[in-house]
């Protein structure tokens, strides 16, 4: 399908000019549908200093259906499940918001922003969302603790 | 109006015999004491009008697919003329406002820009939708840029190649079942793709599905419209009864396909019981807790090892099979304390076990009460399930009769009427038992029970006559009897429903539980 051309173009775009603090490549050179992303914990978030591995998967129907993102490195965050899946909930990747012209570059930037500013109302993990809303210092402390445990020096 | 007249009206109704919704003189809608919601005055008066005759009848209309299409077209035309906007846009606006024409016009008069914006009709350039080949065009979705690539854009100007556009629409319509609110494929653009553009883009099989979906949204958006739930029936019913009125009225409607159902909850006819009662009853019957109730009422636990024991006869001297504990079934006390009074427990006044006995007795009474009503309900349901068989048998009988006795087709129709009456009456009787289960006793209950009894006796009598062999059925005397009984059954049913509906509307029933 003609999607190959689109995917190749987007891949070239983000590898040649990636968003700050990201390294992007393919998991397997022969398959353009699985992207391997390493994202630095952004400045101004409790995740700073951590290196997070993400898997971005493009469905066969891409770009008519949105890609999915999984955190391979555990992250303690209201919008990411705290398990091996590391599933992430973000507006742009929802079926009714995603448009065929939406760009992976924007998805990556949105993901980075989500680490800086979680959306507790769309939370997947209620315990961290609760803390983020009601006890910010404790939330930061916990997030830092888990970042150190899972994402630093691994 | 102009050349756009034929927009979306491929299905305009051929029924020109417009029936007026006459308000009848005897029983008026005000009987129910709620402000009768006028069916949309702008909705065309096509479709079958069912006249309201008795207090348990309600006004409703049956619409066929053509009528539903015509209603939409009419509304679109009106908005098109009043607001002087294109029909495509009028359709989008109406869908955006869930077909509330008054609100649309009001809002549009106040803030046209804002309304257009929120409905996805931002500032526009004009011209009919068409495919174009633009030199140097690259599609942003697939990144193709070959020469001669056809492309398309709606009013917002976001242009994509025709293949991607089709793929996009295909997925939305086929997989996501979207129709009325498909947006431009551009990231962040919420402009809605109008049906004219869709007609340019999609293949004919998809167009049918698209228009079906649009019609479905129309019916679902309208509070007073509901689809007939019968399989393969494409009709919709209009009825003015609102959700909040459902404790006062049981809005039973009959589709042209003959299916009778409740407009409030879409379940099959459940007169005289109101929707909430039906919901509770069905849940109760489905609930396994009744099994637990039976166990509680019919068994006891061994006081020593707690094994469940059912007493299946014999004396009160129980020996637990499991732990060999010996106790008295009546008082649950140790058997050894009974001395020589072997067969009668005379220790009733003693405190031990008296609480347990109270609970047991209570549970038993409520269970028996439930089973009383449930058995009768289930019995009529069972008979209702055999409706199809009965009906088929009837047809056969009618043919046999015609050949055996030389009666004409019209002369054997009385059996058909009898069968119909049996079905309808059993359906009603069935629900009277659920109704009665929740009814708290007051001076109205006796009247209700009398009505119920009369109807039931009549139905069972008719049922018996109906099952007679063909040779006897040919007898003129029996024929007259059956005809009499049929009309008596129908009359008794009307009396019962009238009585319950009136009391329901006046809120004078008292219930054993709150709904």
XYZ file of C-alpha atoms in Angstrom:
669
model
C 0.000 0.000 0.000
C 1.034 3.548 -0.521
C 1.432 3.950 3.232
C 5.038 2.762 2.846
C 5.941 6.033 1.233
C 4.311 8.031 3.994
C 5.962 5.976 6.716
C 9.371 6.250 5.049
C 8.970 9.986 4.840
C 7.956 10.354 8.456
C 10.784 8.096 9.589
C 13.323 10.141 7.621
C 11.877 13.292 9.141
C 12.138 12.226 12.745
C 15.477 10.442 12.480
C 17.195 13.348 10.737
C 15.632 15.943 12.975
C 14.345 14.265 16.155
C 12.670 16.187 18.977
C 15.151 17.223 21.672
C 16.193 14.344 23.915
C 15.038 11.530 21.652
C 16.757 8.844 19.639
C 14.607 7.110 17.081
C 15.190 4.009 14.985
C 13.551 0.821 13.826
C 13.391 -2.219 16.078
C 14.144 -4.355 13.041
C 15.435 -2.763 9.845
C 13.149 -4.871 7.679
C 9.957 -3.779 9.402
C 8.948 -0.114 9.271
C 5.935 -0.674 11.530
C 7.829 -1.014 14.811
C 9.826 1.964 15.974
C 12.270 1.994 18.813
C 12.404 5.243 20.754
C 14.609 6.311 23.605
C 13.293 9.368 25.365
C 15.107 11.379 28.027
C 12.981 12.314 30.996
C 12.210 15.948 30.188
C 13.555 18.896 32.184
C 10.994 20.279 34.599
C 9.517 16.856 35.317
C 10.333 14.361 38.054
C 11.403 11.962 35.297
C 14.515 14.009 34.442
C 17.688 11.951 34.370
C 15.833 8.815 33.335
C 16.085 7.168 29.951
C 12.810 5.656 28.804
C 12.499 3.097 26.068
C 9.281 3.264 24.060
C 7.844 1.059 21.365
C 5.787 2.792 18.714
C 3.683 0.445 16.619
C 2.010 1.447 13.376
C -1.078 -0.599 12.514
C -1.503 -2.017 9.008
C -4.149 0.616 8.391
C -1.773 3.440 9.227
C -2.266 6.398 8.738
C -6.009 5.783 8.803
C -5.719 4.298 12.234
C -3.517 5.758 14.969
C -0.209 4.259 16.109
C 0.141 2.887 19.643
C 2.871 3.640 22.150
C 4.097 1.416 24.954
C 6.653 2.303 27.592
C 9.131 -0.544 27.715
C 10.839 1.073 30.676
C 8.547 1.175 33.681
C 7.281 4.625 34.455
C 5.166 5.788 37.369
C 2.799 8.225 35.698
C -0.969 8.802 35.856
C -1.462 8.177 32.125
C 0.747 5.113 31.718
C -0.071 1.701 33.143
C 2.479 0.667 35.720
C 3.101 -2.793 34.321
C 5.011 -4.644 31.583
C 2.621 -3.259 28.966
C 3.274 0.371 29.802
C 0.179 1.356 27.802
C -0.286 5.056 27.407
C -3.471 7.091 27.158
C -3.127 10.288 25.201
C -5.737 12.323 23.367
C -4.082 12.463 19.952
C -3.905 8.658 19.734
C -7.598 8.097 20.408
C -9.646 6.876 17.467
C -11.960 9.857 17.375
C -9.218 12.487 17.564
C -6.693 10.874 15.271
C -6.775 12.074 11.685
C -4.917 10.501 8.777
C -2.915 13.680 8.449
C -1.729 13.597 12.071
C 2.036 13.213 12.338
C 4.180 10.896 14.424
C 6.423 13.866 15.167
C 3.484 15.477 16.948
C 2.703 12.270 18.783
C 6.253 12.155 20.119
C 6.189 15.772 21.195
C 2.811 15.232 22.847
C 4.237 12.236 24.710
C 7.109 14.329 25.997
C 4.689 17.013 27.122
C 2.578 14.420 28.876
C 5.558 13.583 31.078
C 5.850 17.249 32.042
C 2.114 17.765 32.497
C 0.061 14.622 33.209
C -3.679 14.642 32.520
C -5.127 13.186 35.729
C -8.672 13.243 34.362
C -7.721 10.638 31.745
C -5.771 8.603 34.257
C -4.989 4.925 33.862
C -3.349 4.753 37.277
C -5.600 6.260 39.906
C -3.093 6.234 42.761
C -0.572 8.471 41.001
C -3.349 10.626 39.551
C -4.730 11.150 43.045
C -1.362 12.275 44.330
C -0.720 14.476 41.319
C -3.971 16.293 41.976
C -3.894 16.523 45.755
C -0.327 16.193 46.932
C 2.103 17.412 44.308
C 5.296 17.181 46.440
C 4.614 13.551 47.306
C 3.796 12.783 43.665
C 7.149 14.249 42.577
C 8.964 12.307 45.237
C 7.387 9.001 44.240
C 7.914 9.619 40.531
C 11.590 10.399 41.186
C 11.973 7.288 43.267
C 10.585 5.030 40.518
C 12.591 6.865 37.864
C 15.756 6.131 39.822
C 14.691 2.530 40.303
C 13.760 1.717 36.702
C 15.107 4.366 34.338
C 18.514 5.516 35.541
C 21.682 3.615 34.727
C 19.871 0.692 33.166
C -36.643 26.640 -4.003
C -34.163 25.953 -6.680
C -32.230 23.317 -8.486
C -31.114 21.736 -5.264
C -34.593 20.406 -4.762
C -33.630 16.839 -5.341
C -30.979 16.876 -2.690
C -31.160 13.732 -0.575
C -34.731 13.119 -1.468
C -34.404 10.004 -3.513
C -36.844 8.333 -1.201
C -39.571 10.912 -0.852
C -42.769 9.210 0.095
C -45.321 8.214 -2.447
C -48.058 8.003 0.129
C -50.067 11.050 -0.492
C -53.006 10.126 1.614
C -52.031 12.408 4.416
C -53.828 11.416 7.544
C -54.430 14.059 10.102
C -53.817 13.310 13.722
C -57.382 13.896 14.752
C -57.908 14.556 18.385
C -60.786 12.404 19.426
C -63.628 13.523 21.575
C -64.067 10.838 24.224
C -60.796 9.949 25.922
C -58.394 12.816 25.589
C -54.671 12.675 26.153
C -55.063 14.886 29.172
C -56.332 11.879 31.059
C -52.823 11.258 32.181
C -52.421 14.634 33.726
C -49.187 15.448 31.946
C -48.822 18.136 29.394
C -49.300 16.235 26.229
C -46.166 16.796 24.203
C -47.233 17.847 20.778
C -45.577 15.702 18.172
C -43.240 18.041 16.274
C -45.532 20.332 14.377
C -43.009 20.522 11.598
C -42.887 16.786 11.163
C -44.887 15.728 8.182
C -48.156 14.084 9.025
C -47.483 11.076 6.879
C -47.542 7.594 8.236
C -50.239 5.553 9.863
C -52.057 7.363 12.590
C -53.321 5.214 15.428
C -56.298 6.782 17.072
C -56.503 6.855 20.796
C -59.675 5.139 21.930
C -59.343 3.848 25.462
C -57.477 5.219 28.415
C -54.723 2.625 28.128
C -54.223 3.424 24.466
C -51.759 6.062 23.475
C -51.321 8.090 20.340
C -48.563 6.954 18.087
C -47.657 6.863 14.435
C -45.802 4.316 12.389
C -43.287 5.639 9.882
C -41.892 3.672 6.991
C -38.367 4.297 5.691
C -39.718 6.638 3.012
C -41.542 8.745 5.607
C -38.434 9.073 7.725
C -36.484 10.286 4.720
C -39.260 12.705 3.802
C -39.310 14.160 7.307
C -35.622 14.886 7.157
C -35.929 16.426 3.707
C -38.749 18.615 4.873
C -36.825 19.920 7.854
C -33.787 20.517 5.680
C -35.895 22.422 3.163
C -37.394 24.592 5.848
C -34.047 25.516 7.369
C -32.687 26.042 3.878
C -35.393 28.624 3.201
C -35.589 30.312 6.579
C -31.865 30.781 7.065
C -30.991 31.010 3.391
C -28.139 28.540 3.593
C -27.270 25.665 1.301
C -29.102 22.398 1.870
C -25.918 20.502 2.617
C -25.154 23.014 5.321
C -28.709 22.971 6.627
C -28.464 19.189 6.941
C -25.186 19.425 8.829
C -26.563 22.094 11.139
C -29.706 20.101 11.849
C -27.684 17.018 12.672
C -25.425 19.099 14.858
C -28.470 20.359 16.737
C -29.896 16.851 16.915
C -32.762 17.904 14.678
C -34.019 20.543 17.078
C -35.011 23.052 14.424
C -36.246 25.748 16.796
C -33.040 25.834 18.769
C -30.970 25.860 15.609
C -32.843 28.811 14.153
C -32.752 30.724 17.406
C -29.048 30.159 17.956
C -28.248 30.890 14.351
C -30.113 34.196 14.463
C -28.137 35.203 17.545
C -24.641 34.143 16.558
C -24.435 32.719 13.047
C -20.640 32.567 13.005
C -20.355 30.694 16.235
C -23.031 28.183 15.229
C -21.370 27.513 11.892
C -17.998 27.145 13.529
C -19.187 24.665 16.162
C -21.079 22.595 13.595
C -17.902 22.318 11.546
C -18.929 24.796 8.867
C -16.218 27.430 9.171
C -15.627 30.210 6.591
C -16.052 28.816 3.133
C -15.183 29.232 -0.482
C -17.951 28.358 -2.832
C -18.402 25.967 -5.738
C -19.868 22.480 -5.966
C -17.693 19.615 -4.730
C -15.584 17.989 -7.449
C -12.407 16.042 -7.991
C -9.502 18.095 -9.282
C -6.048 17.503 -10.711
C -3.709 20.159 -9.412
C -0.156 20.388 -10.787
C 2.567 19.935 -8.178
C 0.123 18.488 -5.599
C 1.457 16.138 -2.941
C -0.986 14.238 -0.750
C -0.170 14.780 2.889
C -1.534 11.403 3.898
C 0.163 8.989 1.507
C 2.889 11.382 0.269
C 2.176 10.513 -3.355
C 2.917 13.269 -5.887
C 2.630 11.619 -9.296
C 1.323 13.777 -12.113
C -2.420 13.545 -12.769
C -3.263 12.494 -9.225
C -6.892 13.338 -8.537
C -7.525 15.189 -5.331
C -10.425 16.491 -3.308
C -11.059 19.109 -0.672
C -14.154 20.261 1.180
C -14.800 23.902 1.973
C -11.907 24.247 4.400
C -9.479 23.626 1.526
C -7.521 20.767 3.087
C -6.720 18.747 0.005
C -5.967 15.032 -0.179
C -5.701 12.525 -2.952
C -8.900 10.734 -3.853
C -7.568 7.336 -2.779
C -6.772 8.474 0.719
C -10.055 10.305 0.985
C -11.936 7.190 -0.044
C -9.971 5.000 2.297
C -10.694 7.414 5.140
C -14.428 7.514 4.468
C -14.537 3.794 3.976
C -13.094 3.208 7.382
C -15.353 5.752 9.074
C -18.544 4.493 7.478
C -17.910 0.788 7.333
C -15.903 0.138 10.451
C -16.832 2.928 12.796
C -20.446 3.317 11.661
C -20.057 7.080 11.479
C -22.103 9.180 9.136
C -23.460 12.445 10.418
C -20.272 13.732 11.960
C -17.321 12.680 9.814
C -14.726 15.432 9.951
C -12.154 16.625 7.423
C -9.081 14.335 7.519
C -6.873 17.291 8.458
C -5.404 17.121 11.930
C -7.335 19.576 14.119
C -9.889 20.563 11.465
C -13.401 19.812 12.681
C -15.224 20.687 9.505
C -17.877 18.086 8.695
C -17.964 16.370 5.348
C -21.366 17.018 3.790
C -23.385 14.374 2.063
C -22.941 15.928 -1.375
C -19.197 15.621 -1.121
C -19.680 12.081 0.020
C -21.760 11.319 -3.003
C -18.869 12.487 -5.181
C -16.395 10.336 -3.324
C -17.804 7.035 -2.248
C -18.826 3.950 -4.132
C -22.511 3.116 -4.459
C -22.545 0.275 -1.934
C -21.091 2.578 0.661
C -23.522 5.323 -0.212
C -26.424 3.128 0.750
C -24.813 2.369 4.057
C -24.049 6.042 4.561
C -27.635 7.083 4.023
C -28.869 4.262 6.249
C -26.584 5.499 8.976
C -27.793 9.076 8.532
C -31.387 7.940 8.900
C -30.497 5.882 11.916
C -28.915 8.928 13.553
C -32.046 10.902 12.796
C -34.301 8.437 14.595
C -31.873 8.043 17.468
C -31.515 11.797 17.872
C -35.258 12.290 18.181
C -36.709 11.658 21.589
C -40.121 10.835 20.186
C -38.937 8.319 17.609
C -37.924 4.739 18.160
C -37.150 1.863 15.856
C -39.474 -1.100 15.887
C -37.384 -3.828 17.533
C -38.829 -6.674 15.464
C -36.213 -8.450 13.373
C -35.931 -7.097 9.827
C -38.525 -4.386 10.477
C -37.411 -1.014 9.154
C -40.207 1.089 10.586
C -39.961 3.692 13.289
C -42.669 4.688 15.748
C -43.414 8.187 16.927
C -44.950 8.556 20.345
C -45.154 11.538 22.653
C -44.759 9.695 25.938
C -41.660 10.828 27.763
C -39.378 8.965 30.088
C -40.665 10.804 33.141
C -44.231 9.730 32.391
C -43.453 6.043 32.515
C -44.698 5.616 36.063
C -48.133 6.821 34.968
C -48.603 5.131 31.642
C -47.573 1.947 29.847
C -47.122 3.181 26.281
C -47.868 0.137 24.185
C -47.574 0.574 20.441
C -48.187 -1.724 17.493
C -45.994 -1.475 14.454
C -47.383 -2.054 10.984
C -45.406 -5.302 11.036
C -47.827 -6.374 13.822
C -45.210 -6.362 16.533
C -46.584 -4.967 19.779
C -44.084 -3.436 22.129
C -43.632 -0.892 24.871
C -42.397 2.457 23.589
C -40.797 3.165 26.941
C -38.458 0.195 27.217
C -38.769 -1.527 23.794
C -39.651 -4.845 25.435
C -42.633 -6.805 24.122
C -46.066 -5.661 25.319
C -46.169 -5.766 29.102
C -49.454 -4.080 29.928
C -50.609 -3.459 32.634
C -47.272 -3.469 34.430
C -45.250 -0.234 34.248
C -41.669 -0.364 32.878
C -39.865 -0.083 36.204
C -41.897 -2.904 37.681
C -41.138 -5.060 34.652
C -37.436 -4.379 34.991
C -37.486 -5.318 38.669
C -39.542 -8.425 38.092
C -37.375 -9.714 35.265
C -34.305 -9.157 37.350
C -35.868 -10.952 40.269
C -36.810 -13.920 38.134
C -33.394 -14.085 36.541
C -31.719 -13.823 39.894
C -30.272 -16.937 41.393
C -31.088 -15.563 44.795
C -34.468 -17.230 44.510
C -32.715 -20.570 44.503
C -30.974 -19.539 47.657
C -34.363 -18.570 49.047
C -35.659 -22.046 48.363
C -32.725 -23.581 50.140
C -33.272 -21.262 53.055
C -36.940 -22.110 53.276
C -36.729 -25.849 52.746
C -33.553 -26.882 54.445
C -31.818 -26.438 57.758
C -28.242 -26.676 58.818
C -27.046 -29.320 61.174
C -26.429 -27.439 64.425
C -23.103 -29.174 64.842
C -21.356 -29.456 61.463
C -23.466 -27.014 59.391
C -24.209 -29.474 56.607
C -27.342 -28.526 54.718
C -30.148 -30.944 55.377
C -33.449 -31.375 53.583
C -36.015 -33.263 55.539
C -37.685 -35.714 53.210
C -40.267 -37.162 55.570
C -40.173 -39.161 58.721
C -40.003 -38.078 62.284
C -38.367 -35.132 63.910
C -35.507 -37.152 65.254
C -32.690 -36.217 62.922
C -29.329 -37.881 62.728
C -26.871 -35.979 60.615
C -25.461 -38.338 58.051
C -22.150 -36.594 58.160
C -21.355 -36.019 61.824
C -23.963 -38.297 63.397
C -25.240 -35.440 65.531
C -28.740 -36.142 66.820
C -31.159 -33.232 67.015
C -34.815 -32.256 66.780
C -35.962 -30.862 63.420
C -38.558 -28.707 65.083
C -36.581 -26.954 67.763
C -33.066 -27.731 66.581
C -32.178 -28.670 70.131
C -30.353 -31.796 71.260
C -32.450 -34.920 70.836
C -31.214 -36.375 74.081
C -32.975 -33.545 75.942
C -36.323 -34.615 74.529
C -36.705 -37.519 76.855
C -39.453 -39.812 75.690
C -41.547 -37.384 73.629
C -40.367 -38.966 70.422
C -42.625 -37.694 67.759
C -43.811 -34.355 68.975
C -41.551 -31.574 69.980
C -43.149 -29.877 72.923
C -40.280 -27.582 73.745
C -41.630 -24.718 71.708
C -41.556 -22.107 74.449
C -37.865 -22.554 74.953
C -35.659 -19.757 73.749
C -33.078 -21.904 71.986
C -33.551 -21.773 68.256
C -36.672 -19.593 68.362
C -34.972 -16.751 66.468
C -33.872 -19.125 63.789
C -37.404 -20.424 63.499
C -38.786 -16.913 63.060
C -36.402 -16.154 60.242
C -37.222 -19.454 58.636
C -40.939 -18.824 58.775
C -40.630 -15.364 57.314
C -38.496 -16.548 54.457
C -40.909 -19.336 53.732
C -43.892 -17.031 53.530
C -42.198 -14.590 51.179
C -40.975 -17.441 49.028
C -44.385 -18.974 48.788
C -45.831 -15.625 47.848
C -43.260 -15.177 45.133
C -43.752 -18.700 43.810
C -47.498 -18.199 43.717
C -47.145 -15.253 41.361
C -44.181 -16.632 39.485
C -45.871 -19.934 38.651
C -48.836 -18.149 37.176
C -46.661 -15.700 35.320
C -44.507 -18.509 33.947
C -47.546 -20.540 32.987
C -48.935 -17.763 30.825
C -45.519 -17.107 29.393
C -45.197 -20.725 28.466
C -48.539 -20.569 26.708
C -47.489 -17.374 24.985
C -44.398 -19.150 23.723
C -46.598 -21.763 22.172
C -48.382 -19.011 20.296
C -46.669 -19.875 17.106
C -47.638 -23.525 17.339
C -51.189 -22.661 18.199
C -51.389 -20.293 15.311
C -50.045 -22.862 12.888
C -52.384 -25.471 14.256
C -55.216 -23.044 13.782
C -54.377 -22.517 10.182
C -54.368 -26.234 9.591
C -57.655 -26.606 11.418
C -59.217 -23.903 9.338
C -58.266 -25.687 6.158
C -59.537 -29.003 7.527
C -62.757 -27.345 8.520
C -63.250 -25.911 5.106
C -62.925 -29.294 3.470
C -64.802 -31.229 6.175
C -67.804 -29.016 6.598
C -67.916 -27.077 3.380
C -67.499 -23.803 5.252
C -65.979 -20.935 3.320
C -62.705 -19.230 4.184
C -64.493 -16.303 5.706
C -66.650 -18.579 7.830
C -63.655 -20.162 9.573
C -61.953 -16.878 10.425
C -63.493 -17.042 13.889
C -60.760 -19.541 14.816
C -58.138 -17.069 13.808
C -59.740 -14.397 15.972
C -59.927 -16.827 18.861
C -56.254 -17.630 18.525
C -55.330 -13.947 18.408
C -57.434 -13.228 21.465
C -55.817 -16.063 23.382
C -52.361 -14.774 22.604
C -53.065 -11.189 23.550
C -54.964 -12.060 26.697
C -52.305 -14.448 27.924
C -49.667 -11.794 27.404
C -51.725 -9.433 29.540
C -52.491 -12.056 32.172
C -48.851 -12.942 32.456
C -47.964 -9.403 33.403
C -50.875 -9.040 35.796
C -49.082 -11.548 38.003
C -45.859 -9.567 38.065
C -48.030 -6.518 38.698
C -49.837 -8.205 41.564
C -46.623 -9.391 43.144
C -45.523 -5.823 43.792
C -48.958 -4.549 44.657
C -49.612 -3.623 48.266
C -53.082 -4.419 49.467
C -55.625 -1.643 49.518
C -59.267 -1.359 48.572
C -58.397 -1.340 44.875
C -56.642 -4.687 44.964
C -59.845 -6.690 45.304
C -61.227 -5.094 42.162
C -58.020 -5.838 40.312
C -58.019 -9.453 41.427
C -61.643 -9.864 40.370
C -60.813 -8.537 36.933
C -57.820 -10.805 36.755
C -59.874 -13.817 37.784
C -62.619 -13.081 35.266
C -60.158 -12.740 32.442
C -58.288 -15.847 33.431
C -61.424 -17.968 33.660
C -62.582 -16.744 30.294
C -59.206 -17.389 28.691
C -58.946 -20.899 30.054
C -62.473 -21.692 28.907
C -61.782 -20.385 25.434
C -58.522 -22.284 25.366
C -60.358 -25.506 26.119
C -62.929 -25.002 23.391
C -60.211 -24.064 20.978
C -58.422 -27.384 21.429
C -61.443 -29.471 20.435
C -61.065 -31.801 17.448
C -62.125 -30.578 14.035
C -65.230 -32.724 13.955
C -66.631 -30.951 16.991
C -65.491 -27.552 15.843
C -67.657 -27.909 12.770
C -70.674 -27.824 15.039
C -72.454 -24.494 14.689
C -73.288 -24.324 18.363
C -69.643 -24.545 19.346
C -68.741 -21.992 16.735
C -71.124 -19.499 18.258
C -69.825 -20.297 21.713
C -66.258 -19.725 20.621
C -67.164 -16.446 18.984
C -68.972 -15.307 22.101
C -66.111 -16.342 24.337
C -63.587 -14.605 22.099
C -65.365 -11.330 22.287
C -65.914 -11.808 26.025
C -62.164 -12.372 26.548
C -61.309 -9.271 24.588
C -63.845 -7.279 26.562
C -62.539 -8.537 29.901
C -59.009 -7.630 28.856
C -60.049 -4.107 27.959
C -61.833 -3.729 31.298
C -58.797 -4.911 33.209
C -56.399 -2.693 31.303
C -58.676 0.292 31.556
C -58.950 -0.090 35.294
C -55.215 -0.527 35.865
C -54.277 2.269 33.473
C -56.674 4.730 35.105
C -55.395 3.957 38.558
C -51.825 4.159 37.372
C -52.425 7.528 35.745
C -54.045 8.797 38.920
C -51.252 7.407 41.034
C -53.555 5.487 43.357
C -51.908 2.088 43.314
C -49.714 1.449 46.301
C -46.677 -0.744 45.931
C -44.950 -3.077 48.305
C -41.596 -1.651 47.220
C -40.509 1.679 45.805
C -39.476 1.952 42.190
